[in-house]
CSV table of C-alpha atoms and ligand atoms in Angstrom, one decimal:
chain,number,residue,atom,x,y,z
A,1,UNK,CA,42.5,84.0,-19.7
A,2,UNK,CA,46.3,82.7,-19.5
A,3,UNK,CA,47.5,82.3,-16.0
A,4,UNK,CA,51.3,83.5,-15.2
A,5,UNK,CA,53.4,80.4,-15.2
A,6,UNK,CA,54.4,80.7,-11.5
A,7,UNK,CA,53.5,78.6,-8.3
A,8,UNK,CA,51.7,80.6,-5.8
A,9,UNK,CA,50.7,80.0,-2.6
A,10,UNK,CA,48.3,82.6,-1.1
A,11,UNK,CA,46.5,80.0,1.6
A,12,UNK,CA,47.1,77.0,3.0
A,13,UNK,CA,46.2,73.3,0.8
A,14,UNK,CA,43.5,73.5,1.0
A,15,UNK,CA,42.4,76.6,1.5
A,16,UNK,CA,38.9,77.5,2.8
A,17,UNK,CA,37.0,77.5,0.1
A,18,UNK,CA,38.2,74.3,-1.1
A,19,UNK,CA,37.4,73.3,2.3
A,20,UNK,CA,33.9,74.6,1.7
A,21,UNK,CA,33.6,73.0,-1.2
A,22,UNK,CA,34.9,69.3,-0.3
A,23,UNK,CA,32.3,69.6,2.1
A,24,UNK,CA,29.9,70.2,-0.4
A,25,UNK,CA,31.0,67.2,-2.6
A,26,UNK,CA,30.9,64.9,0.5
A,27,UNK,CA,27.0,65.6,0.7
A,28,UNK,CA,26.6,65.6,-2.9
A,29,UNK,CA,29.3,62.3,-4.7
A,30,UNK,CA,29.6,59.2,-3.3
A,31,UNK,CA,32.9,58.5,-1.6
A,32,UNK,CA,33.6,56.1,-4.5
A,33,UNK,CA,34.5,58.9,-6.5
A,34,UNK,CA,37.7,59.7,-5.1
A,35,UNK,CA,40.2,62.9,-5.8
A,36,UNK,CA,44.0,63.0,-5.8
A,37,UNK,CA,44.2,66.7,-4.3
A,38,UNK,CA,42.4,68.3,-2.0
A,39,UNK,CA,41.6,71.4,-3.4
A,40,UNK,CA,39.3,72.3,-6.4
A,41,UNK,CA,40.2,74.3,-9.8
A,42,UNK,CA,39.0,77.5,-10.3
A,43,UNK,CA,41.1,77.6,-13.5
A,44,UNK,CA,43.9,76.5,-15.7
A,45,UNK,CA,46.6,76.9,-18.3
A,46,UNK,CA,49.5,75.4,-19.8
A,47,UNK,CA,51.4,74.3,-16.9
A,48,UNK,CA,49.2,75.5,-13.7
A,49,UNK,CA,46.6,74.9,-12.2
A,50,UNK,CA,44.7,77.9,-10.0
A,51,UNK,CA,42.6,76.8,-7.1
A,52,UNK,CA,39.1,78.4,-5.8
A,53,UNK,CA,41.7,80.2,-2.6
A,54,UNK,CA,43.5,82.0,-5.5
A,55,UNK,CA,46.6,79.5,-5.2
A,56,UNK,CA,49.0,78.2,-8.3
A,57,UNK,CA,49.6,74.7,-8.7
A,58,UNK,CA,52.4,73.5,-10.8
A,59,UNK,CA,50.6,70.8,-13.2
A,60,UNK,CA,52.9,67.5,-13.0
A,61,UNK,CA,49.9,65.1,-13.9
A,62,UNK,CA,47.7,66.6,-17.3
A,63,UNK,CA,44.8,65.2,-15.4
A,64,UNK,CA,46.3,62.2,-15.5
A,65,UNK,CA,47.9,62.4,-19.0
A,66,UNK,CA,45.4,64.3,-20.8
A,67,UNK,CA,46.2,67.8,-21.2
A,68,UNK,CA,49.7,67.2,-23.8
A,69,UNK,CA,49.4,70.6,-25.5
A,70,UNK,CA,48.5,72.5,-22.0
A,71,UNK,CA,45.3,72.8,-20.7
A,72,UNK,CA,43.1,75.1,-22.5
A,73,UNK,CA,45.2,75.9,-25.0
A,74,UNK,CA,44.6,78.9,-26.9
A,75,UNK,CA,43.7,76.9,-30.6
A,76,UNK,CA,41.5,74.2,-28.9
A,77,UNK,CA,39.8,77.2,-27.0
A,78,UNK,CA,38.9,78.7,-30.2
A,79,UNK,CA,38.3,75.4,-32.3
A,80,UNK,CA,35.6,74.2,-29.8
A,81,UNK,CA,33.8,77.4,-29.6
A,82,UNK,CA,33.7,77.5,-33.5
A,83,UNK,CA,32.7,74.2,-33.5
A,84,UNK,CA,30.1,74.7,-30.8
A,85,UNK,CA,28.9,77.9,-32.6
A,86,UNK,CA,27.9,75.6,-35.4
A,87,UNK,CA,26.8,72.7,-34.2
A,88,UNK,CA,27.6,70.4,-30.8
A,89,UNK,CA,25.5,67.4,-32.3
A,90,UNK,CA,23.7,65.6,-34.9
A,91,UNK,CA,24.7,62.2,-34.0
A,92,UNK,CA,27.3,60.7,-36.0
A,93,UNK,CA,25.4,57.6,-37.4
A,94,UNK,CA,22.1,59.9,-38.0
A,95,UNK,CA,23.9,62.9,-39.8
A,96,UNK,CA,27.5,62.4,-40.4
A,97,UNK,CA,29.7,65.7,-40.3
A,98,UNK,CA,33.4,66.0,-41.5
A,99,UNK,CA,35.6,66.4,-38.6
A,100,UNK,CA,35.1,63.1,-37.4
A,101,UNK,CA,36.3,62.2,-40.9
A,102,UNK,CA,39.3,64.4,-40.7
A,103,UNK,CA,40.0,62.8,-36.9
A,104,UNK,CA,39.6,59.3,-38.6
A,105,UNK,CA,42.0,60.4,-41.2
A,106,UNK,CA,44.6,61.9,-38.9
A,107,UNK,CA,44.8,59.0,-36.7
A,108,UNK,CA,45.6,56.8,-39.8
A,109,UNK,CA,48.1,58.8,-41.0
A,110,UNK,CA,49.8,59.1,-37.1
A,111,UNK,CA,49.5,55.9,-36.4
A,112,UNK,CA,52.6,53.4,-36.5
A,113,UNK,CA,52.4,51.6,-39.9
A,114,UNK,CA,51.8,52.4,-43.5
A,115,UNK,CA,49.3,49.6,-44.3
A,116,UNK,CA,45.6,51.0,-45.1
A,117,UNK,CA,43.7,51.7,-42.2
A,118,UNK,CA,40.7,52.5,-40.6
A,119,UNK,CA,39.3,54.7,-37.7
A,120,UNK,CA,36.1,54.4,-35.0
A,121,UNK,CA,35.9,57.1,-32.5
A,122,UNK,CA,34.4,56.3,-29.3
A,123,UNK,CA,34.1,58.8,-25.3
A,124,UNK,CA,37.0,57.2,-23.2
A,125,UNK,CA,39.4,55.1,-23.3
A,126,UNK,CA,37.7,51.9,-21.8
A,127,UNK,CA,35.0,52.4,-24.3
A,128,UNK,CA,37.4,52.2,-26.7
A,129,UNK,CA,39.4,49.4,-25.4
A,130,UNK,CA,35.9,47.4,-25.1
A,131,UNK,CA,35.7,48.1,-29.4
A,132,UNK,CA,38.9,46.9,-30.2
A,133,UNK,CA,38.2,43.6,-28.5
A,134,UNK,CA,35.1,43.6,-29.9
A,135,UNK,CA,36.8,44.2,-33.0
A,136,UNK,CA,39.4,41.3,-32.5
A,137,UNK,CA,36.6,39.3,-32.1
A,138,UNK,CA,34.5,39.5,-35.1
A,139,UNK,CA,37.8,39.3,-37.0
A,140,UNK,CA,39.1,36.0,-36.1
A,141,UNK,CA,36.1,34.2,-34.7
A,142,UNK,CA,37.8,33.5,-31.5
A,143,UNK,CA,36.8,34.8,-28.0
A,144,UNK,CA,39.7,34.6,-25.3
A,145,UNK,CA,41.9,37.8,-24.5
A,146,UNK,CA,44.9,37.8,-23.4
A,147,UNK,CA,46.3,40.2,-20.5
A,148,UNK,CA,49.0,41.0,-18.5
A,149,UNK,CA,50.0,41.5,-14.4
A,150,UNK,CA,49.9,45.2,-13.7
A,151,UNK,CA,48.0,46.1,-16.7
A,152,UNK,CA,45.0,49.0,-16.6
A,153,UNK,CA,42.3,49.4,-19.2
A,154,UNK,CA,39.2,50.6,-17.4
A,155,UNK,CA,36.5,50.6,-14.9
A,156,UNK,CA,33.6,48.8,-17.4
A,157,UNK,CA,33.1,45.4,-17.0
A,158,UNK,CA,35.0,43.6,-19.6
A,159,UNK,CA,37.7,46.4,-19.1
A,160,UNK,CA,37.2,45.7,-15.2
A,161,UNK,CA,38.3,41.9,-16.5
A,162,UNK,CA,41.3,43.0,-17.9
A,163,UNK,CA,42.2,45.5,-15.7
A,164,UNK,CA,45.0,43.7,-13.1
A,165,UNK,CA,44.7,45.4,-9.7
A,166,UNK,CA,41.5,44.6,-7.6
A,167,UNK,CA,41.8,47.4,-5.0
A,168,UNK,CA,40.1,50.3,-6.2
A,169,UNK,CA,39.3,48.4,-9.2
A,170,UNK,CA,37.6,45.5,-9.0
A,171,UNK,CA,37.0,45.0,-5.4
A,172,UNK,CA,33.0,44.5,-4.6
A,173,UNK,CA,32.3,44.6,-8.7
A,174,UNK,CA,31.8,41.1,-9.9
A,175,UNK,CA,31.4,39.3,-11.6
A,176,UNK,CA,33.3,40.2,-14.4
A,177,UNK,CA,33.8,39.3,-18.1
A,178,UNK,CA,34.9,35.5,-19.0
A,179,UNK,CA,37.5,34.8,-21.7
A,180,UNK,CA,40.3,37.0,-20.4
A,181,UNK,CA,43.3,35.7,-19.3
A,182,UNK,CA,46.5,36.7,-18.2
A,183,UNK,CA,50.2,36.9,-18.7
A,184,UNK,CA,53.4,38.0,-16.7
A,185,UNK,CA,54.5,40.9,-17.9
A,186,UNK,CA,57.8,41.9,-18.2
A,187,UNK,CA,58.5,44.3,-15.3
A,188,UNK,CA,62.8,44.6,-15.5
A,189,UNK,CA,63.4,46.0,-12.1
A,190,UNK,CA,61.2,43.6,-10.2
A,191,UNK,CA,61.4,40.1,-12.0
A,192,UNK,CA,65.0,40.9,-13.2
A,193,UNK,CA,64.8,39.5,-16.8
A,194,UNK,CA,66.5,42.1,-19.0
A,195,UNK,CA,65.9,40.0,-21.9
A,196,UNK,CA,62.7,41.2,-23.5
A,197,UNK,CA,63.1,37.8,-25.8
A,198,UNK,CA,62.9,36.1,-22.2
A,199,UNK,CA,60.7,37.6,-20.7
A,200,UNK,CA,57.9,37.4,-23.9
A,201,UNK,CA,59.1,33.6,-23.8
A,202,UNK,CA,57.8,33.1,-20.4
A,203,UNK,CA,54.6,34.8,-21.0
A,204,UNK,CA,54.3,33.1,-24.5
A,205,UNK,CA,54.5,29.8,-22.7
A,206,UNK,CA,51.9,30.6,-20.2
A,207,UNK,CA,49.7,31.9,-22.9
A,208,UNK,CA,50.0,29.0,-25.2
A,209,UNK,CA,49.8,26.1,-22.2
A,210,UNK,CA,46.6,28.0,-20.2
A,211,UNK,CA,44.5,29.8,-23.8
A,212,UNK,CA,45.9,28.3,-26.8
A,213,UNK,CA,46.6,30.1,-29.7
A,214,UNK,CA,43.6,28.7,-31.8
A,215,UNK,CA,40.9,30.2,-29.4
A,216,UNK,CA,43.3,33.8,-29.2
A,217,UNK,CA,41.3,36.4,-30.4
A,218,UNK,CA,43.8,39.7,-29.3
A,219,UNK,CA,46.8,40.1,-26.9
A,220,UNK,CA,46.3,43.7,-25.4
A,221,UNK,CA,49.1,45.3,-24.0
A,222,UNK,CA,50.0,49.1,-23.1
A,223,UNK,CA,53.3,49.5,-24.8
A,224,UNK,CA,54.5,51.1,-21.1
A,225,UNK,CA,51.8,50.4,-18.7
A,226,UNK,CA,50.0,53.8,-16.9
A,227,UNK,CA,48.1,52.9,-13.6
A,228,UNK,CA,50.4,49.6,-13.0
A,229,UNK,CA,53.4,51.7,-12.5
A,230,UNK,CA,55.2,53.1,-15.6
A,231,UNK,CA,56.4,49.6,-16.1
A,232,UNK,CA,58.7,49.6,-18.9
A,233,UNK,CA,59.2,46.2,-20.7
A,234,UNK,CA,62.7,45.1,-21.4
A,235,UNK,CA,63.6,45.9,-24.8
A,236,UNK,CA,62.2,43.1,-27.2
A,237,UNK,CA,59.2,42.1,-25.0
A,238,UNK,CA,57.1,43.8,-27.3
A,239,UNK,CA,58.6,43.0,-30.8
A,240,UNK,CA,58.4,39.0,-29.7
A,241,UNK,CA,54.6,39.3,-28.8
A,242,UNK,CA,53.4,40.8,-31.6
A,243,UNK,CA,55.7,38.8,-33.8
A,244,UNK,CA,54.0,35.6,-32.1
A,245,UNK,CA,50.3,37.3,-33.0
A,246,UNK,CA,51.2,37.7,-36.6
A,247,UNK,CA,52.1,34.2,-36.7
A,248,UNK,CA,49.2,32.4,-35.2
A,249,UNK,CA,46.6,34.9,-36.5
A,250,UNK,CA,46.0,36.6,-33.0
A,251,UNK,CA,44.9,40.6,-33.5
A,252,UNK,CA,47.7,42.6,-31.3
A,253,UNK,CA,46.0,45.5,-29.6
A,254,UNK,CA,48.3,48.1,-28.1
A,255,UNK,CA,46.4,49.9,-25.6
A,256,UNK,CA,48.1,53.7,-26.0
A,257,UNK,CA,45.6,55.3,-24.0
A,258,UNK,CA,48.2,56.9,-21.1
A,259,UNK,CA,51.5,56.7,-23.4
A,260,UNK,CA,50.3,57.8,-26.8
A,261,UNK,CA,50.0,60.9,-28.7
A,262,UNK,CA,53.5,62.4,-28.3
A,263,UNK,CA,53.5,62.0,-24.0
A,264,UNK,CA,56.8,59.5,-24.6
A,265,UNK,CA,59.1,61.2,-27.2
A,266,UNK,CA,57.5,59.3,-30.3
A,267,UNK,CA,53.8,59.7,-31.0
A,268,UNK,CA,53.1,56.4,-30.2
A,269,UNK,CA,55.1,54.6,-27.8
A,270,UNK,CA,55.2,51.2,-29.5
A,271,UNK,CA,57.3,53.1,-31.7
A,272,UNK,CA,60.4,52.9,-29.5
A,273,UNK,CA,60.8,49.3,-30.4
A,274,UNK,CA,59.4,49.4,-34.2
A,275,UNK,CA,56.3,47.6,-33.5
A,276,UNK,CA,53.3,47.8,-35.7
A,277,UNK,CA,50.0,46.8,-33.7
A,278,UNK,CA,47.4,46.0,-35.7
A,279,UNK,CA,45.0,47.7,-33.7
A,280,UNK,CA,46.5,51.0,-31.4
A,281,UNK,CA,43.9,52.8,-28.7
A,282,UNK,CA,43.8,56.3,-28.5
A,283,UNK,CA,42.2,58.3,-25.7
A,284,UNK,CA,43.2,61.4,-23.1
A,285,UNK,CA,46.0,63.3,-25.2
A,286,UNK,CA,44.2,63.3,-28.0
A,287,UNK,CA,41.6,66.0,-27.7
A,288,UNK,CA,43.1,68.2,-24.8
A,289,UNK,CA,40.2,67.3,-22.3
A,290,UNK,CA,37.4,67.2,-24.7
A,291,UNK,CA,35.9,63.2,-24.5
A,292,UNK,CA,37.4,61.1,-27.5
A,293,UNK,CA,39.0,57.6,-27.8
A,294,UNK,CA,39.7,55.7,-31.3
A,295,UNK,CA,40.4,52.5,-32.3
A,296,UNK,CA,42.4,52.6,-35.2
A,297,UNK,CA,44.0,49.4,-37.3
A,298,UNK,CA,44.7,47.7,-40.2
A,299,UNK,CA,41.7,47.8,-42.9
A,300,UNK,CA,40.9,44.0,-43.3
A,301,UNK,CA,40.6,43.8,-39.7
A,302,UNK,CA,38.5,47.3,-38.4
A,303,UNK,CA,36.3,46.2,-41.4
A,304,UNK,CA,34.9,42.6,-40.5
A,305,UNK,CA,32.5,44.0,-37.8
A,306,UNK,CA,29.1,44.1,-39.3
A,307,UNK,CA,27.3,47.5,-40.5
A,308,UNK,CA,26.2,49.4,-36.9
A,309,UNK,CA,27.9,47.1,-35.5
A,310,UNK,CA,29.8,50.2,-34.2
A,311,UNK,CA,29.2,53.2,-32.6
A,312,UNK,CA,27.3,55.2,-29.8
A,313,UNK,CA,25.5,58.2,-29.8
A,314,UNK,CA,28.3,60.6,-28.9
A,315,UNK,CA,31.2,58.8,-30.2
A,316,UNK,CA,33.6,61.2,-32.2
A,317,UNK,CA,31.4,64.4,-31.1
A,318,UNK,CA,32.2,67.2,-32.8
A,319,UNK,CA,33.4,69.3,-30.2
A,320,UNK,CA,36.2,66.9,-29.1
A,321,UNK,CA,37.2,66.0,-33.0
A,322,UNK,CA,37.5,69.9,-33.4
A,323,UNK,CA,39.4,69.7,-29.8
A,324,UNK,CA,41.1,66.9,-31.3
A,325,UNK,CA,42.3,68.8,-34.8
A,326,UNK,CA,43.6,71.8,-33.4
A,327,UNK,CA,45.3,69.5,-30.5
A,328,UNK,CA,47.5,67.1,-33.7
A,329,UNK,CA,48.2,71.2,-34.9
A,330,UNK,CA,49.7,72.0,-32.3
A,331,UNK,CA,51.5,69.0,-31.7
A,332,UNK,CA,52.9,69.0,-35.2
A,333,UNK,CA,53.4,72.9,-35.4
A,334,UNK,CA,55.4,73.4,-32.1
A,335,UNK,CA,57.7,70.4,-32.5
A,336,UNK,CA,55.9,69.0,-29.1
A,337,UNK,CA,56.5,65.2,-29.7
A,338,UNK,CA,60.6,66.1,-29.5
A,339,UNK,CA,60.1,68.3,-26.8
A,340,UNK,CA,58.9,65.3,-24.1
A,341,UNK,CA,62.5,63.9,-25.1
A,342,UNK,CA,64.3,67.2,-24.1
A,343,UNK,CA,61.2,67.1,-21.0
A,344,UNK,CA,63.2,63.4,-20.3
A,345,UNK,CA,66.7,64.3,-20.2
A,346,UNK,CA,65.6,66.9,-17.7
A,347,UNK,CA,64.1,64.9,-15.6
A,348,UNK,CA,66.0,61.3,-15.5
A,349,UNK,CA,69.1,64.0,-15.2
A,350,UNK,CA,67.5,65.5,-12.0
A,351,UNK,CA,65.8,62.4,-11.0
A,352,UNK,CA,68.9,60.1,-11.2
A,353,UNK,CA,71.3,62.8,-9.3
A,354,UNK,CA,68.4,62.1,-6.6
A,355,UNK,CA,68.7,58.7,-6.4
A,356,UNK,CA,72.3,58.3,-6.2
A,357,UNK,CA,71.7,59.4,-2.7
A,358,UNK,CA,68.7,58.4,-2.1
A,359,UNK,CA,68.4,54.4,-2.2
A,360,UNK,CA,65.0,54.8,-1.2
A,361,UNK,CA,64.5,55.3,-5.1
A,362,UNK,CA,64.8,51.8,-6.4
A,363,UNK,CA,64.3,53.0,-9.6
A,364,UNK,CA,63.8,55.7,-12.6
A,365,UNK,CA,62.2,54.8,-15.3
A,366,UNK,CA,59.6,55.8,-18.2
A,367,UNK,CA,59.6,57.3,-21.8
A,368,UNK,CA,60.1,61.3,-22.3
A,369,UNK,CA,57.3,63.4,-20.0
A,370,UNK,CA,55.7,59.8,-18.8
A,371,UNK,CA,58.8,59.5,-15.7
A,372,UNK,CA,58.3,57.8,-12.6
A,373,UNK,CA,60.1,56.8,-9.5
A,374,UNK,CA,59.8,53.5,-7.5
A,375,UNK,CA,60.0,53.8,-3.9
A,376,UNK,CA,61.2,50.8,-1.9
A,377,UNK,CA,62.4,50.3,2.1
A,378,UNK,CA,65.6,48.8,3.2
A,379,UNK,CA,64.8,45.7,2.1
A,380,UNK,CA,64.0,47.1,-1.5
A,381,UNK,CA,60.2,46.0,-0.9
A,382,UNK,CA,57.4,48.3,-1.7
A,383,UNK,CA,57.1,51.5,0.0
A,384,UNK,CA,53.9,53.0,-0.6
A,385,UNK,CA,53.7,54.8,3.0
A,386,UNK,CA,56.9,56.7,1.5
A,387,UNK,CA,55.0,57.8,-1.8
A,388,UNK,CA,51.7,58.7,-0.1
A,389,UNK,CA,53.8,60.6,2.1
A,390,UNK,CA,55.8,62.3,-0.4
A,391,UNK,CA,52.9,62.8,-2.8
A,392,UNK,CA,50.6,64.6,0.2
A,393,UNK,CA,53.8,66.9,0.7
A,394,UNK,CA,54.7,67.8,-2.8
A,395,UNK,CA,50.2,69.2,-3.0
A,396,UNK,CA,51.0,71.0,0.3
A,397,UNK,CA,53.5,72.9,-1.4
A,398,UNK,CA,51.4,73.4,-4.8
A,399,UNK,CA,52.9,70.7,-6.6
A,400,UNK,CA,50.1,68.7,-8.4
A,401,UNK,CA,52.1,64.9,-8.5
A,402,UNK,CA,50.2,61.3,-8.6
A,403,UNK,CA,51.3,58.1,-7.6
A,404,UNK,CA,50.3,54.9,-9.2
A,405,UNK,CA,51.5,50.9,-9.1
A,406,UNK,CA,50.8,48.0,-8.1
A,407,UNK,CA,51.6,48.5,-4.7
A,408,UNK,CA,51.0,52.2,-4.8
A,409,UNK,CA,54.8,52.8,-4.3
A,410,UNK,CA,55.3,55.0,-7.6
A,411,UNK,CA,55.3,58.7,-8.3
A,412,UNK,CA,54.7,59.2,-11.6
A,413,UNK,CA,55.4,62.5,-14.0
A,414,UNK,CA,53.2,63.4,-16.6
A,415,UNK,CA,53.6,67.2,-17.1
A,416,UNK,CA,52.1,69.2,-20.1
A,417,UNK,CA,54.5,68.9,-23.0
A,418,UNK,CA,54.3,73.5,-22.5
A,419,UNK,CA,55.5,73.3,-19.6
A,420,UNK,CA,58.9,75.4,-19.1
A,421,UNK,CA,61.9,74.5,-17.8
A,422,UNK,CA,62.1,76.7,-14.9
A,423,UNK,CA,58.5,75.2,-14.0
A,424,UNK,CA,59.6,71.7,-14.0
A,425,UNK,CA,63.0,72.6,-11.6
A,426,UNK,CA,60.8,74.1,-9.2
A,427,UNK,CA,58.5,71.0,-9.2
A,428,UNK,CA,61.4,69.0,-9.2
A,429,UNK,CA,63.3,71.4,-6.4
A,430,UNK,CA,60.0,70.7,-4.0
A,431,UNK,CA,59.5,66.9,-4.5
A,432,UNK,CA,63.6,66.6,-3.6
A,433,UNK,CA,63.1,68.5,-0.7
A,434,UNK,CA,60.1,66.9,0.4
A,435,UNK,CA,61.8,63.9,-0.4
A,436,UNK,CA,64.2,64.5,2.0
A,437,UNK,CA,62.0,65.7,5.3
A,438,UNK,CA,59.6,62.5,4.3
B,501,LIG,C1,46.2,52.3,-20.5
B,501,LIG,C2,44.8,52.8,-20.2
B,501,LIG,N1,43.8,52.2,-20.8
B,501,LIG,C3,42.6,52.5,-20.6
B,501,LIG,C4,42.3,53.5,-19.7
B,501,LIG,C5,40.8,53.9,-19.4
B,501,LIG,O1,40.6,55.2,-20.0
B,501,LIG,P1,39.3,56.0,-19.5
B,501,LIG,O2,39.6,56.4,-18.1
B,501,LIG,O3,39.2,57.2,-20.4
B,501,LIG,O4,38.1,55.1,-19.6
B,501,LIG,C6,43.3,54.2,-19.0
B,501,LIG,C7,43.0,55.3,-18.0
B,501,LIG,O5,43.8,55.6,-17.2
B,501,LIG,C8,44.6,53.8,-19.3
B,501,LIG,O6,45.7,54.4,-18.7
């Protein structure tokens, strides 16, 4: 049932039954398996969140960038129980079934590029990140990847390899994946280049000096990196990398897991700069919650893995491609990938009237509803005391915010593309208040 669209707090965060409950999980899931807030959801839609106390929580993460169209919304409700109603699973490589076909065929046409192309659906977005360098591989018969600082792409091993930040990461895990290697990324407000030519220069160097183009087999790279801090490259970065794979026959693998599927104002967001990948990941917004990742690319390359080379036994499931179809409707139907630009101007306009008198904001930055903040101290180094402090305020108040980076000093935004406009004031009215008592 639809929630009202209001913040309500009937207890305080958390409440006792959360408290109950947290208590419960301590006994039952390893510490390892950490949670941002402190209270658990009873239930959810479009932009709220409604705890087990009866509290409202305005929604300015999509569990962590995955609920685009609003969670539970209304279509994919209805899709998945049809869907489930007829069958949840017959195994796509035992019994094929058509919406995986019609996924596969969506994410070709959505895709940046008009080339012919092919689709493999996979559970999460590591999974899927894993394919496409398995991919890469059996394409050009090479092994290395290449990487870059700050970069995310997962918790398995070889994703553990390329992911850049040890702590929570990596720590303890070893050893992990050889052949991957990695490159400064560019990262305007903290290595100053503004010159995206300059900046992929730098890391082409590094890349051709330490890997060598001949043993290259993909450069992955999230078009704005997610967990390393909404790093933005400066404008060109992108275009000369991929330029430089086309040109020494190096597979270029834009990993859209956090900013694809309409979260930054285009559907994909290597589409900002006009770059084609050859291979783009898909994962989170795709399905609306249900499990699904892609890779999708160009057809001579998704092609040269080997028959069953590919696959898992609940890759594409039919309940999250039915998720999945009713989530690109909605998308399509209610205009959603223009409305994270509109979801942008609000934001940066609030955001950057915040900072002008606030210089512990070092910067604003991001792509329509994927907007984040970087905190720094007098000395405009990292302060990540200030965004775990601000962060636990804004949940106190019912204000569902995350922080990521590097250095943990970033509070990102990544609100349902539903979400009103009076919703996202009163988020933003809270963090600036917060802000200021912090
Ligand atoms: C850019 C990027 N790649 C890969 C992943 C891993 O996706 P999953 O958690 O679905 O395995 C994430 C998750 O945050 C991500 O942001």
């Amino acid at each position: 049932m639809a929630l009202t669209q209001e913040r309500r707090l009937v207890t305080p965060i958390p409440g006792p039954a959360s408290q109950a409950l947290m208590a419960r999980k301590h006994a039952a899931v390893p510490a390892a398996v950490a949670t941002t807030m402190p209270v658990f959801a009873a239930e959810a839609s479009g932009g709220i969140v409604k705890d087990v106390d009866g509290n409202q929580l305005i929604d300015l993460g999509s569990g962590i960038a995955v609920t685009t169209v609003g969670v539970s919304a209304p279509r994919v409700v209805d899709a998945v129980a049809a869907q489930a109603a007829a069958y949840t699973h017959t195994c796509f490589m035992v019994t094929p079934y058509e919406p995986y076909v019609a996924v596969a065929e969506a994410l070709n046409r959505l895709t940046p590029g008009d080339h012919e192309k092919r689709t493999a659906l996979f559970n999460s977005g590591a999974e899927a990140v894993e394919n496409a360098v398995k991919i890469a591989r059996a394409h050009t018969g090479r092994q290395a990847v290449v990487v870059f600082d700050h970069a995310y792409h997962g918790r398995t091993n070889l994703t553990m390899a390329m992911t850049a930040k040890s702590m929570p990461y990596k720590h303890g895990f070893g050893p992990f994946s050889p052949e991957v290697y990695r490159a400064p990324m560019s990262y305007p407000f903290r290595d100053g280049i503004k010159d995206g030519r300059l900046a992929a220069e730098r890391a082409l160097d590094v890349i051709d000096k330490q890997v060598g183009a001949a043993n290259l087999a993909a450069v992955v790279i999230e078009p704005i990196q997610g967990e390393g801090g909404f790093v933005v490259p400066a404008e060109g970065f992108l275009a000369a990398i991929a330029q430089w794979c086309t040109e020494n026959g190096v597979v270029f693998v834009a990993d859209e897991v956090q900013s694809g599927f309409g979260r930054t104002g285009a559907m994909y967001a290597c589409e900002h700069e006009g770059v084609v990948p050859d291979l783009v990941v898909t994962a989170k917004g795709v399905a609306d919650g249900l499990p699904l990742s892609a890779v999708t690319g160009r057809a001579a390359i998704m092609d040269a893995a080997h028959a069953s080379g590919l696959g898992g036994t609940y890759g594409g499931n039919p309940l999250a491609c039915a998720a999945a179809l009713a989530t690109i409707e909605i998308l399509e139907a209610e205009g959603l990938v223009a409305r994270a630009g509109a979801i942008e101007s609000l934001m940066r306009d609030r955001l950057h009237r915040v900072a002008a008198d606030d210089p512990r904001i070092g910067d604003v930055r991001g792509r329509g509803a994927m907007i984040a903040i970087e905190l720094v101290d007098a000395a405009g180094e990292p302060d990540a005391a200030l965004a775990k402090r601000l962060a636990s305020a804004c949940h106190t108040e019912g204000v569902i915010i995350l922080t990521c980076g590097t250095w943990g000093n970033v509070i990102r935004f990544l609100p349902p593309l539903t979400i009103s406009d009076a919703l996202l004031h009163e988020a933003l009215d809270v963090l600036t208040t917060a802000l200021q008592e912090a």
